[in-house]
Amino acid sequence: LERWQKAPQLFSFLYEDGRRTAVQAALQFCLTPRAAATVIPGMLTVQEVEENVDALDCPTLSPEALAKIYEVYAANEFFERP
C-alpha cells in the first residue's frame, strides 16, 4: 500500500483543473492505446456508473499529459517485480 499512497499527488496534474475526476483520468488513460477497445471499470453505485460514463465527455489526455504519465511511471515503483 505504501507504493500507492503517493500516487494521487503524483497524478493530480490530470484532474486538479476540475475538468475530469481521478477516475475519469484513469479511464481515459486506459482507453488511450489503440489496442484497447474497451475498459471494464468497477461500479457499485449509480454515481460511479455516471462518473464512468461521463469520462467519455471529458477532454482527451494531451500528448504532454501522456508523456508526463509515462515519466511518473518510469520514476516510481508501483508494482513489485518478480
PDB file of C-alpha atoms in Angstrom:
ATOM      1  CA  LEU A   1       0.000   0.000   0.000  1.00  0.00           C
ATOM      2  CA  GLU A   2       2.875   2.363   0.653  1.00  0.00           C
ATOM      3  CA  ARG A   3       3.740   2.310  -3.033  1.00  0.00           C
ATOM      4  CA  TRP A   4       0.275   3.603  -3.891  1.00  0.00           C
ATOM      5  CA  GLN A   5      -0.084   6.247  -1.165  1.00  0.00           C
ATOM      6  CA  LYS A   6       1.742   8.925  -3.134  1.00  0.00           C
ATOM      7  CA  ALA A   7       0.017   8.165  -6.454  1.00  0.00           C
ATOM      8  CA  PRO A   8      -2.842  10.670  -6.008  1.00  0.00           C
ATOM      9  CA  GLN A   9      -0.351  13.522  -5.644  1.00  0.00           C
ATOM     10  CA  LEU A  10       1.853  12.280  -8.485  1.00  0.00           C
ATOM     11  CA  PHE A  11      -1.052  12.139 -10.926  1.00  0.00           C
ATOM     12  CA  SER A  12      -3.018  15.146  -9.651  1.00  0.00           C
ATOM     13  CA  PHE A  13      -1.947  17.191 -12.686  1.00  0.00           C
ATOM     14  CA  LEU A  14      -4.515  15.144 -14.631  1.00  0.00           C
ATOM     15  CA  TYR A  15      -7.515  16.308 -12.617  1.00  0.00           C
ATOM     16  CA  GLU A  16      -6.564  19.306 -10.491  1.00  0.00           C
ATOM     17  CA  ASP A  17      -8.117  21.710 -13.017  1.00  0.00           C
ATOM     18  CA  GLY A  18     -11.561  20.168 -12.361  1.00  0.00           C
ATOM     19  CA  ARG A  19     -12.152  19.140 -15.984  1.00  0.00           C
ATOM     20  CA  ARG A  20     -12.144  15.443 -15.017  1.00  0.00           C
ATOM     21  CA  THR A  21     -12.011  13.325 -11.878  1.00  0.00           C
ATOM     22  CA  ALA A  22      -9.174  10.962 -10.996  1.00  0.00           C
ATOM     23  CA  VAL A  23     -11.381   8.036 -12.066  1.00  0.00           C
ATOM     24  CA  GLN A  24     -12.147   9.677 -15.397  1.00  0.00           C
ATOM     25  CA  ALA A  25      -8.440  10.380 -15.993  1.00  0.00           C
ATOM     26  CA  ALA A  26      -7.630   6.734 -15.290  1.00  0.00           C
ATOM     27  CA  LEU A  27     -10.322   5.524 -17.678  1.00  0.00           C
ATOM     28  CA  GLN A  28      -9.106   7.880 -20.390  1.00  0.00           C
ATOM     29  CA  PHE A  29      -5.552   6.663 -19.919  1.00  0.00           C
ATOM     30  CA  CYS A  30      -6.675   3.037 -20.224  1.00  0.00           C
ATOM     31  CA  LEU A  31      -8.534   3.825 -23.435  1.00  0.00           C
ATOM     32  CA  THR A  32      -5.663   5.799 -24.976  1.00  0.00           C
ATOM     33  CA  PRO A  33      -3.676   2.937 -26.525  1.00  0.00           C
ATOM     34  CA  ARG A  34      -5.085   1.975 -29.878  1.00  0.00           C
ATOM     35  CA  ALA A  35      -5.030  -1.674 -28.811  1.00  0.00           C
ATOM     36  CA  ALA A  36      -7.638  -1.064 -26.092  1.00  0.00           C
ATOM     37  CA  ALA A  37     -11.163  -1.336 -27.395  1.00  0.00           C
ATOM     38  CA  THR A  38     -12.867  -1.269 -24.016  1.00  0.00           C
ATOM     39  CA  VAL A  39     -12.252  -0.889 -20.305  1.00  0.00           C
ATOM     40  CA  ILE A  40     -14.272  -2.679 -17.638  1.00  0.00           C
ATOM     41  CA  PRO A  41     -14.302  -0.437 -14.549  1.00  0.00           C
ATOM     42  CA  GLY A  42     -15.750  -1.388 -11.205  1.00  0.00           C
ATOM     43  CA  MET A  43     -19.100   0.168 -10.396  1.00  0.00           C
ATOM     44  CA  LEU A  44     -21.160  -0.300  -7.250  1.00  0.00           C
ATOM     45  CA  THR A  45     -23.379   2.775  -7.243  1.00  0.00           C
ATOM     46  CA  VAL A  46     -25.339   4.819  -9.743  1.00  0.00           C
ATOM     47  CA  GLN A  47     -22.964   7.726  -9.059  1.00  0.00           C
ATOM     48  CA  GLU A  48     -19.976   5.567 -10.064  1.00  0.00           C
ATOM     49  CA  VAL A  49     -21.722   4.490 -13.261  1.00  0.00           C
ATOM     50  CA  GLU A  50     -22.454   8.127 -14.136  1.00  0.00           C
ATOM     51  CA  GLU A  51     -18.875   9.197 -13.383  1.00  0.00           C
ATOM     52  CA  ASN A  52     -17.515   6.438 -15.607  1.00  0.00           C
ATOM     53  CA  VAL A  53     -19.860   7.293 -18.472  1.00  0.00           C
ATOM     54  CA  ASP A  54     -19.040  10.992 -18.128  1.00  0.00           C
ATOM     55  CA  ALA A  55     -15.370  10.136 -18.801  1.00  0.00           C
ATOM     56  CA  LEU A  56     -16.347   9.927 -22.463  1.00  0.00           C
ATOM     57  CA  ASP A  57     -17.253  13.626 -22.442  1.00  0.00           C
ATOM     58  CA  CYS A  58     -14.065  14.829 -20.728  1.00  0.00           C
ATOM     59  CA  PRO A  59     -11.253  16.397 -22.733  1.00  0.00           C
ATOM     60  CA  THR A  60      -8.885  13.736 -24.032  1.00  0.00           C
ATOM     61  CA  LEU A  61      -5.464  13.453 -22.466  1.00  0.00           C
ATOM     62  CA  SER A  62      -2.955  15.587 -24.331  1.00  0.00           C
ATOM     63  CA  PRO A  63       0.314  14.169 -25.652  1.00  0.00           C
ATOM     64  CA  GLU A  64       2.058  16.223 -22.952  1.00  0.00           C
ATOM     65  CA  ALA A  65      -0.100  14.691 -20.222  1.00  0.00           C
ATOM     66  CA  LEU A  66       0.551  11.202 -21.564  1.00  0.00           C
ATOM     67  CA  ALA A  67       4.292  11.884 -21.617  1.00  0.00           C
ATOM     68  CA  LYS A  68       4.141  13.052 -18.002  1.00  0.00           C
ATOM     69  CA  ILE A  69       2.193   9.921 -17.013  1.00  0.00           C
ATOM     70  CA  TYR A  70       4.919   7.757 -18.525  1.00  0.00           C
ATOM     71  CA  GLU A  71       7.565   9.828 -16.694  1.00  0.00           C
ATOM     72  CA  VAL A  72       5.773   9.268 -13.368  1.00  0.00           C
ATOM     73  CA  TYR A  73       5.623   5.526 -14.004  1.00  0.00           C
ATOM     74  CA  ALA A  74       9.300   5.431 -15.007  1.00  0.00           C
ATOM     75  CA  ALA A  75      10.363   7.300 -11.877  1.00  0.00           C
ATOM     76  CA  ASN A  76       8.291   5.271  -9.389  1.00  0.00           C
ATOM     77  CA  GLU A  77       7.933   1.627  -8.442  1.00  0.00           C
ATOM     78  CA  PHE A  78       4.191   0.979  -8.131  1.00  0.00           C
ATOM     79  CA  PHE A  79       4.448  -2.769  -8.617  1.00  0.00           C
ATOM     80  CA  GLU A  80       6.749  -5.396  -7.148  1.00  0.00           C
ATOM     81  CA  ARG A  81       8.972  -7.049  -9.663  1.00  0.00           C
ATOM     82  CA  PRO A  82       9.403 -10.832  -9.501  1.00  0.00           C
TER      83      PRO A  82
END
